[in-house]
Each structure stands twice: as C-alpha cells, then as structure tokens.
Short mmCIF file of C-alpha atoms in Angstrom, two decimals:
data_model
loop_
_atom_site.label_atom_id
_atom_site.label_comp_id
_atom_site.label_asym_id
_atom_site.label_seq_id
_atom_site.Cartn_x
_atom_site.Cartn_y
_atom_site.Cartn_z
CA MET A 214 -4.02 105.34 76.54
CA LYS A 215 -2.51 102.64 74.34
CA TYR A 216 -4.39 100.80 71.59
CA ASN A 217 -4.07 97.15 70.65
CA PHE A 218 -5.25 95.19 67.64
CA LEU A 219 -8.30 93.05 68.34
CA GLY A 220 -7.13 89.51 67.67
CA ASN A 221 -6.25 89.00 64.03
CA THR A 222 -8.37 91.96 62.86
CA GLY A 223 -7.19 95.39 61.77
CA VAL A 224 -9.28 97.05 64.49
CA LEU A 225 -7.55 99.01 67.25
CA VAL A 226 -9.18 99.11 70.68
CA SER A 227 -8.09 100.93 73.83
CA GLU A 228 -6.16 98.94 76.42
CA LEU A 229 -9.02 99.65 78.82
CA CYS A 230 -12.62 98.86 77.97
CA PHE A 231 -15.39 100.60 79.89
CA GLY A 232 -17.95 98.05 81.08
CA THR A 233 -21.49 99.17 81.87
CA MET A 234 -22.84 96.39 84.08
CA THR A 235 -23.36 99.04 86.78
CA PHE A 236 -25.86 100.93 84.58
CA GLY A 237 -29.55 100.52 85.38
CA GLY A 238 -29.76 98.51 88.57
CA ASP A 239 -32.86 96.52 87.65
CA GLY A 240 -33.66 93.12 89.17
CA TYR A 241 -30.68 90.85 89.76
CA PHE A 242 -28.24 93.62 88.84
CA GLU A 243 -29.31 96.02 91.58
CA VAL A 244 -26.47 94.76 93.81
CA ILE A 245 -23.94 95.46 91.03
CA GLY A 246 -24.84 99.11 90.56
CA LYS A 247 -27.72 101.51 90.06
CA VAL A 248 -26.10 104.14 87.83
CA GLN A 249 -28.76 106.22 86.10
CA GLN A 250 -28.61 108.37 82.97
CA ASP A 251 -27.00 111.58 84.25
CA GLU A 252 -24.39 109.65 86.23
CA ALA A 253 -23.75 107.40 83.23
CA ASN A 254 -23.23 110.41 80.97
CA ALA A 255 -20.50 111.68 83.29
CA LEU A 256 -18.80 108.28 83.46
CA VAL A 257 -18.90 107.79 79.68
CA LYS A 258 -17.46 111.28 79.17
CA THR A 259 -14.64 110.53 81.62
CA ALA A 260 -13.85 107.35 79.70
CA LEU A 261 -13.91 109.11 76.34
CA ASP A 262 -11.75 111.99 77.59
CA ALA A 263 -9.17 109.44 78.76
CA GLY A 264 -8.99 107.93 75.26
CA ILE A 265 -11.17 104.86 75.80
CA ASN A 266 -12.90 103.89 72.56
CA PHE A 267 -14.09 100.43 73.64
CA PHE A 268 -17.41 100.04 75.51
CA ASP A 269 -18.92 96.80 76.77
CA THR A 270 -22.50 95.97 77.68
CA ALA A 271 -24.92 93.02 77.43
CA ASN A 272 -28.61 92.56 76.85
CA VAL A 273 -29.02 90.85 80.22
CA TYR A 274 -27.48 93.74 82.20
CA SER A 275 -30.54 95.17 83.96
CA TYR A 276 -32.59 93.44 81.24
CA GLY A 277 -31.69 95.88 78.50
CA LYS A 278 -31.50 99.06 80.54
CA SER A 279 -27.69 99.13 80.43
CA GLU A 280 -27.80 99.13 76.62
CA GLU A 281 -30.43 101.86 76.62
CA ILE A 282 -28.47 104.10 78.98
CA LEU A 283 -25.20 103.59 77.10
CA GLY A 284 -26.81 104.39 73.75
CA GLN A 285 -28.43 107.51 75.18
CA SER A 286 -25.11 108.65 76.67
CA PHE A 287 -23.49 108.56 73.25
CA ARG A 288 -26.35 110.60 71.76
CA THR A 289 -26.36 113.10 74.63
CA LEU A 290 -22.59 113.58 74.36
CA GLY A 291 -22.73 113.88 70.56
CA VAL A 292 -20.42 110.92 70.03
CA LYS A 293 -19.81 109.95 66.42
CA ARG A 294 -20.71 106.29 66.00
CA SER A 295 -17.48 105.43 64.19
CA ASP A 296 -15.42 106.84 67.08
CA VAL A 297 -16.52 104.10 69.49
CA PHE A 298 -16.34 100.33 69.37
CA ILE A 299 -19.37 98.78 71.07
CA ALA A 300 -19.63 95.21 72.34
CA THR A 301 -22.76 93.53 73.61
CA LYS A 302 -23.81 89.96 74.32
CA ALA A 303 -26.64 87.44 74.22
CA ARG A 304 -27.42 84.16 75.94
CA GLY A 305 -29.07 85.02 79.25
CA ARG A 306 -32.81 84.92 79.91
CA MET A 307 -34.55 88.13 78.92
CA ALA A 308 -38.21 87.22 79.58
CA PRO A 309 -40.30 84.28 80.89
CA GLY A 310 -41.02 82.86 77.42
CA ALA A 311 -39.64 79.42 76.54
CA ASN A 312 -37.34 80.80 73.83
CA GLN A 313 -36.19 83.97 75.58
CA VAL A 314 -32.85 82.42 76.53
CA GLY A 315 -29.99 80.46 74.99
CA LEU A 316 -27.93 80.40 71.81
CA SER A 317 -30.47 79.17 69.28
CA ARG A 318 -30.52 80.82 65.88
CA LEU A 319 -33.95 82.18 66.80
CA HIS A 320 -32.85 83.80 70.06
CA LEU A 321 -29.61 85.18 68.62
CA MET A 322 -31.36 86.93 65.74
CA ASP A 323 -34.05 88.33 68.05
CA SER A 324 -31.39 89.45 70.56
CA VAL A 325 -29.41 91.36 67.95
CA ASN A 326 -32.48 93.23 66.73
CA GLU A 327 -33.55 94.09 70.28
CA SER A 328 -30.04 95.21 71.31
CA LEU A 329 -29.76 97.47 68.27
CA ALA A 330 -33.06 99.11 69.14
CA ARG A 331 -31.95 99.74 72.72
CA LEU A 332 -28.53 101.04 71.69
CA GLY A 333 -30.01 103.21 68.96
CA SER A 334 -27.46 101.88 66.49
CA ASP A 335 -27.58 100.18 63.10
CA HIS A 336 -24.79 97.74 63.97
CA ILE A 337 -22.93 96.03 66.82
CA ASP A 338 -19.16 96.10 66.51
CA LEU A 339 -18.46 93.00 68.61
CA PHE A 340 -21.17 90.50 69.48
CA TYR A 341 -20.37 87.90 72.15
CA ILE A 342 -22.16 84.72 73.04
CA HIS A 343 -22.33 85.19 76.79
CA GLY A 344 -21.93 81.62 78.02
CA VAL A 345 -22.46 77.97 77.20
CA ASP A 346 -25.86 76.68 76.05
CA ALA A 347 -25.61 72.90 76.35
CA GLU A 348 -29.08 72.48 74.80
CA THR A 349 -28.13 74.06 71.45
CA SER A 350 -25.57 72.57 69.07
CA LEU A 351 -22.55 74.67 68.21
CA GLU A 352 -23.47 74.18 64.55
CA GLU A 353 -26.76 75.99 65.06
CA THR A 354 -25.16 78.74 67.11
CA MET A 355 -22.43 79.39 64.54
CA ARG A 356 -25.02 79.39 61.73
CA GLY A 357 -27.09 81.93 63.62
CA LEU A 358 -24.04 84.10 64.23
CA GLU A 359 -23.12 83.92 60.55
CA ASP A 360 -26.60 85.13 59.66
CA VAL A 361 -26.35 88.25 61.84
CA VAL A 362 -22.91 89.06 60.43
CA ARG A 363 -24.07 88.67 56.82
CA SER A 364 -27.06 90.88 57.59
CA GLY A 365 -24.64 93.72 58.35
CA LYS A 366 -25.94 94.06 61.90
CA VAL A 367 -22.79 92.60 63.50
CA ARG A 368 -19.18 93.27 62.49
CA TYR A 369 -17.15 90.84 64.63
CA LEU A 370 -17.86 87.84 66.85
CA GLY A 371 -16.67 87.02 70.36
CA VAL A 372 -17.13 84.27 72.91
CA SER A 373 -17.38 84.46 76.69
CA ASN A 374 -17.15 81.91 79.50
CA HIS A 375 -16.43 78.91 77.25
CA ALA A 376 -13.77 76.21 77.57
CA ALA A 377 -10.85 76.12 75.16
CA TRP A 378 -12.11 72.98 73.39
CA GLN A 379 -15.51 74.55 72.79
CA ILE A 380 -13.99 77.64 71.21
CA MET A 381 -11.75 75.54 68.98
CA LYS A 382 -14.68 73.34 67.96
CA ALA A 383 -16.87 76.37 67.18
CA ASN A 384 -14.18 78.03 65.08
CA GLY A 385 -13.52 74.71 63.35
CA ILE A 386 -17.19 74.51 62.38
CA ALA A 387 -17.06 78.08 61.10
CA GLU A 388 -13.89 77.48 59.08
CA LYS A 389 -15.27 74.28 57.56
CA ASN A 390 -18.38 76.10 56.35
CA GLY A 391 -16.75 79.37 55.34
CA TRP A 392 -18.51 81.22 58.16
CA THR A 393 -17.27 84.01 60.43
CA LYS A 394 -15.01 82.87 63.28
CA PHE A 395 -14.60 84.22 66.79
CA VAL A 396 -11.86 86.84 67.05
CA ALA A 397 -12.19 87.72 70.73
CA CYS A 398 -12.69 86.12 74.13
CA GLN A 399 -14.13 87.69 77.27
CA HIS A 400 -13.19 85.58 80.27
CA TYR A 401 -12.57 85.99 83.99
CA TYR A 402 -8.91 86.83 84.58
CA THR A 403 -7.24 88.57 87.49
CA ILE A 404 -4.08 88.26 89.52
CA ALA A 405 -6.30 86.57 92.14
CA GLY A 406 -7.66 84.07 89.61
CA ARG A 407 -5.22 82.91 86.92
CA ASP A 408 -7.04 79.71 85.88
CA LEU A 409 -7.13 80.95 82.27
CA GLU A 410 -3.41 80.29 82.01
CA ARG A 411 -3.85 76.50 82.05
CA GLU A 412 -5.64 76.01 78.72
CA LEU A 413 -7.39 79.14 77.50
CA ILE A 414 -4.52 81.61 77.21
CA PRO A 415 -2.24 79.14 75.39
CA MET A 416 -5.11 78.53 72.96
CA MET A 417 -5.76 82.27 72.52
CA LYS A 418 -2.10 82.94 71.82
CA ASP A 419 -1.92 80.07 69.32
CA GLN A 420 -5.09 81.19 67.52
CA ASN A 421 -4.40 84.94 67.80
CA LEU A 422 -7.62 85.68 69.67
CA GLY A 423 -8.08 88.90 71.62
CA LEU A 424 -8.55 88.61 75.38
CA MET A 425 -10.77 90.96 77.34
CA PRO A 426 -10.62 90.05 81.05
CA TRP A 427 -13.80 90.64 83.03
CA SER A 428 -13.81 91.38 86.76
CA PRO A 429 -10.08 92.25 86.82
CA LEU A 430 -10.41 93.26 90.48
CA ALA A 431 -12.05 89.93 91.40
CA GLY A 432 -15.45 91.42 92.05
CA GLY A 433 -13.93 94.24 94.11
CA PHE A 434 -11.80 91.99 96.31
CA LEU A 435 -8.67 93.72 94.97
CA SER A 436 -10.11 97.22 95.27
CA GLY A 437 -8.03 97.91 98.37
CA LYS A 438 -11.07 97.83 100.67
CA TYR A 439 -10.51 94.22 101.74
CA THR A 440 -7.76 93.11 104.09
CA ARG A 441 -7.37 90.22 106.50
CA ASN A 442 -8.70 92.42 109.31
CA SER A 443 -11.42 94.24 107.37
CA GLU A 444 -13.48 92.16 104.99
CA ALA A 445 -17.02 93.61 104.98
CA THR A 446 -18.05 97.25 105.24
CA GLY A 447 -21.64 97.06 104.05
CA GLU A 448 -20.81 99.42 101.19
CA ASN A 449 -19.02 97.12 98.77
CA ARG A 450 -20.47 94.88 96.08
CA ARG A 451 -18.98 91.71 97.55
CA ASP A 452 -20.70 92.36 100.86
CA ASN A 453 -24.00 91.41 99.23
CA PHE A 454 -22.83 89.58 96.10
CA ASP A 455 -19.81 87.37 96.81
CA PHE A 456 -18.87 86.65 93.20
CA PRO A 457 -16.78 85.58 91.33
CA PRO A 458 -15.38 82.83 93.58
CA VAL A 459 -12.02 83.71 95.12
CA ASP A 460 -9.57 81.74 97.23
CA LYS A 461 -9.59 84.44 99.89
CA GLU A 462 -6.57 83.24 101.86
CA LYS A 463 -4.45 83.26 98.71
CA ALA A 464 -5.96 86.60 97.69
CA TYR A 465 -4.94 88.09 101.04
CA ASP A 466 -1.40 86.82 100.44
CA ILE A 467 -1.46 88.58 97.07
CA ILE A 468 -2.80 91.80 98.62
CA ASP A 469 0.03 91.64 101.19
CA VAL A 470 2.51 91.78 98.29
CA ILE A 471 0.56 94.38 96.32
CA GLN A 472 0.30 96.88 99.20
CA PRO A 473 4.01 97.81 99.52
CA ILE A 474 4.33 97.96 95.72
CA ALA A 475 1.34 100.30 95.59
CA GLN A 476 2.86 102.45 98.33
CA ALA A 477 6.18 102.63 96.46
CA HIS A 478 4.38 103.90 93.36
CA GLY A 479 2.07 106.17 95.33
CA VAL A 480 -1.03 104.50 93.85
CA SER A 481 -3.94 102.35 94.97
CA VAL A 482 -4.00 98.58 95.37
CA ALA A 483 -6.53 98.46 92.53
CA GLN A 484 -4.13 100.20 90.16
CA ILE A 485 -1.41 97.62 90.80
CA ALA A 486 -3.86 94.75 90.22
CA LEU A 487 -4.95 96.35 86.93
CA ALA A 488 -1.38 97.21 85.95
CA TRP A 489 -0.37 93.56 86.40
CA LEU A 490 -3.01 92.58 83.84
CA LEU A 491 -1.94 95.35 81.47
CA HIS A 492 1.58 93.86 81.58
CA GLN A 493 0.31 90.44 80.40
CA LYS A 494 1.02 89.94 76.70
CA ALA A 495 -2.12 87.90 76.09
CA VAL A 496 -4.40 90.73 77.23
CA THR A 497 -5.94 93.02 74.60
CA SER A 498 -8.18 95.24 76.72
CA VAL A 499 -9.06 95.11 80.43
CA ILE A 500 -12.74 95.69 81.21
CA ILE A 501 -13.23 98.18 84.03
CA GLY A 502 -16.54 99.22 85.55
CA ALA A 503 -17.44 102.00 87.93
CA LYS A 504 -20.25 103.58 89.89
CA LYS A 505 -18.44 106.82 90.73
CA PRO A 506 -16.20 109.16 88.66
CA GLU A 507 -13.35 108.99 91.18
CA GLN A 508 -13.37 105.18 91.01
CA LEU A 509 -13.21 105.29 87.22
CA ALA A 510 -10.42 107.87 87.27
CA ASP A 511 -8.40 105.72 89.68
CA ASN A 512 -8.79 102.68 87.42
CA ILE A 513 -7.83 104.64 84.31
CA ALA A 514 -4.68 105.84 86.05
CA ALA A 515 -3.44 102.24 86.11
CA THR A 516 -2.37 102.72 82.48
CA HIS A 517 0.45 104.95 83.76
CA VAL A 518 1.84 102.40 86.24
CA ILE A 519 5.00 100.69 84.98
CA LEU A 520 5.95 97.72 87.10
CA THR A 521 9.61 96.78 87.41
CA ALA A 522 10.87 93.31 86.57
CA ASP A 523 11.36 92.64 90.28
CA GLU A 524 7.83 93.78 91.12
CA LEU A 525 6.35 91.61 88.38
CA ASP A 526 8.40 88.68 89.65
CA GLN A 527 7.03 89.18 93.18
CA LEU A 528 3.45 89.41 91.91
CA ASN A 529 3.84 86.43 89.59
CA LYS A 530 5.29 84.21 92.31
CA ILE A 531 2.68 84.96 94.96
CA SER A 532 -0.20 84.48 92.52
CA ALA A 533 1.17 81.50 90.58
CA LEU A 534 -1.06 78.51 89.85
CA LYS A 535 -0.32 75.17 91.43
CA PRO A 536 1.07 72.75 88.82
CA GLU A 537 -1.56 70.43 87.37
CA TYR A 538 -1.33 67.51 85.01
CA PRO A 539 -0.59 67.46 82.11
CA GLN A 540 1.24 70.79 82.39
CA TRP A 541 3.87 69.57 84.86
CA MET A 542 4.59 66.61 82.56
CA ILE A 543 4.78 68.84 79.47
CA GLU A 544 7.27 71.12 81.22
CA ARG A 545 9.32 68.19 82.53
CA GLN A 546 9.62 66.56 79.10
CA ALA A 547 10.43 69.90 77.41
CA ARG A 548 13.58 70.20 79.50
CA GLU A 549 15.27 67.26 77.79
CA ARG A 550 14.03 67.97 74.24
CA ILE A 551 17.12 69.99 73.19
CA PRO A 552 20.53 68.63 74.34
CA GLY A 553 22.44 71.01 76.57
CA LYS A 554 19.51 73.39 77.09
CA PRO A 555 18.60 73.90 80.77
#
C-alpha cells in the first residue's frame, strides 16, 4: 500500500480509501448493501491489514447507521484513533424537519455533533460538504465550516459533487476572511466517466487539492459482471439501482479493451479499472466499497497491478472524452504559442 499527501497538507493517506456506504442497509441504501456489524468488523480488519488508513462514511448513509457501525468496528478491533483517518459528510436530509437538510451553519454544526456521537470520536479528520445547496450562500456555509474547525471537532475540510467555479469561489471566500479552505475533493471519476478532466481536475492540480474518486467501478458496471451479452443477473447493485449514469455502449467498448489486459495480468476486470485510476497523477486515494471479503481483497489487489505504457495508451484512447469547447480551441492555440514546437 502506498501513501499520498492529502492536497497541500502534511497528512499521508493510503492510496485506497475504504468506503462504508454498504454498511447498514436502512431505507434508500438497502439496495447498496446491508452489511451488519460482524460482517463490517471483518471488512474493516481486512482493510487495516492491507495498510488502508483512510475510511470514508457519511451521515446520510443508512441515516447514521454506517457511522455507528464503522465507529463500533474500530472499538471492537481495538484500533487506536490516531492510526486511522476518518472522513464523513453532511448535506443530505436526515429527518423530516425543515432544517434537517442542507449546508446552513445550523445544520452543519448539528451534523458534526451527531456524527461524532455515532462514530464515538471526539473529532472528524476530514469533513466534506456532500453536494450543492443552492438555497444557502457559500458565505454562510464557509462560516459554518470555519466554526466547526475552530471548535476542534473537525481537522480538515473537503467538498463533494461541486463544480470547479463553486469550489474556487468557496475557497476565495475562505481566503478573504482568513478561514479554513477546502483541501480535498470527492467526485465521481472512473475510466467509464472521465468528465472531471474537463474543468475539475485542471483546477485541482492548479490548486493542489486532493482527489478521492467515488464509484471508481461506475456503480459496479466495471466489476466484470457486465458484458454486451450479459447485463443483468439479479444479484448486482445496478440491477436495482442503475446509478451513476453511464454511457453503456462506450463502457462496453472500454470493457472490451480491459478484458484482454486483465487476462494478460491474470487479474479481474475490476482490478484493471482501479489500476487505471491509481495511475492517474491527480488521484490521491480511490474509494472502494465492498459487501464481501473476497470482493474487498480483489479490489485491494489492484494496488499491485502495474500497467505498461502501451496498456495505458489503449485504455486512455478508448475512454477519451470527446473534444468540447473551449478545450479544443485552447489546445489549437497552444500549438502555435512557441515557434518551432509541434
């Protein structure tokens, strides 16, 4: 297991992050996974034994049960708090009340206190805002986040599912006021969905923000269970929860290229899809989730897959984004900026 610095901080996190969205199985999240305490303990131990020190959850995952199970796993396994780096999130609706959702200062402060109680911890290492709240100003959100950092309950701040301009605006507000800025981004990124490369990844590289891709296997579409001739089995998450959106025809083209590469390495299709992400310089830690120990072990094994330059070239070409304006104009004009340079 390799470790990377989290953005511009001095914190080292494992190149794989264990996500716990499968823990609990309450309400909306039943289709994602129904992992209960004993099963979770085994999965967390497998992750720890592999060298993973980064764990990701959210208050909305099974409405707090994921946080509860994760916190109990650490206590059951006797894990020293300083040996793990825990991320959680707030934004989603947690109860029917009018203010039980969003990114208001009120909801953020309540969410932090409630997450700490469920985790059984006195602090959150990385606290993400879990999506856009168009009804709350970024000024209020950043003020609320500053308050929870100054209270000592949160160490670092992250942002998820926001546009590049929103992240820049939020960090600009923080810098102007001397408040804590975002150091990490959790966004959807996979070889089957490279939209991040248009605006977000260039911004993250420029601002030295950590990138934690969620759903690196495109909601299980790159697990190896889906082919052109076998799409639904009744046993996979996508059979009942077709998310995130995927251009399936293009994804099948990508799988067609992945399969012989996987066979050459003697590994699964999923490992090649994860390995491709691990080879991307912008990526800090890839979030993997699992319902079964063998699935987790297979994902962890992707850290040992070294893709050749030719294999990366094949994967990059088949999954490349279609040129969009202004990028094609930027690239065209760059070619004649330096005389004699091709």
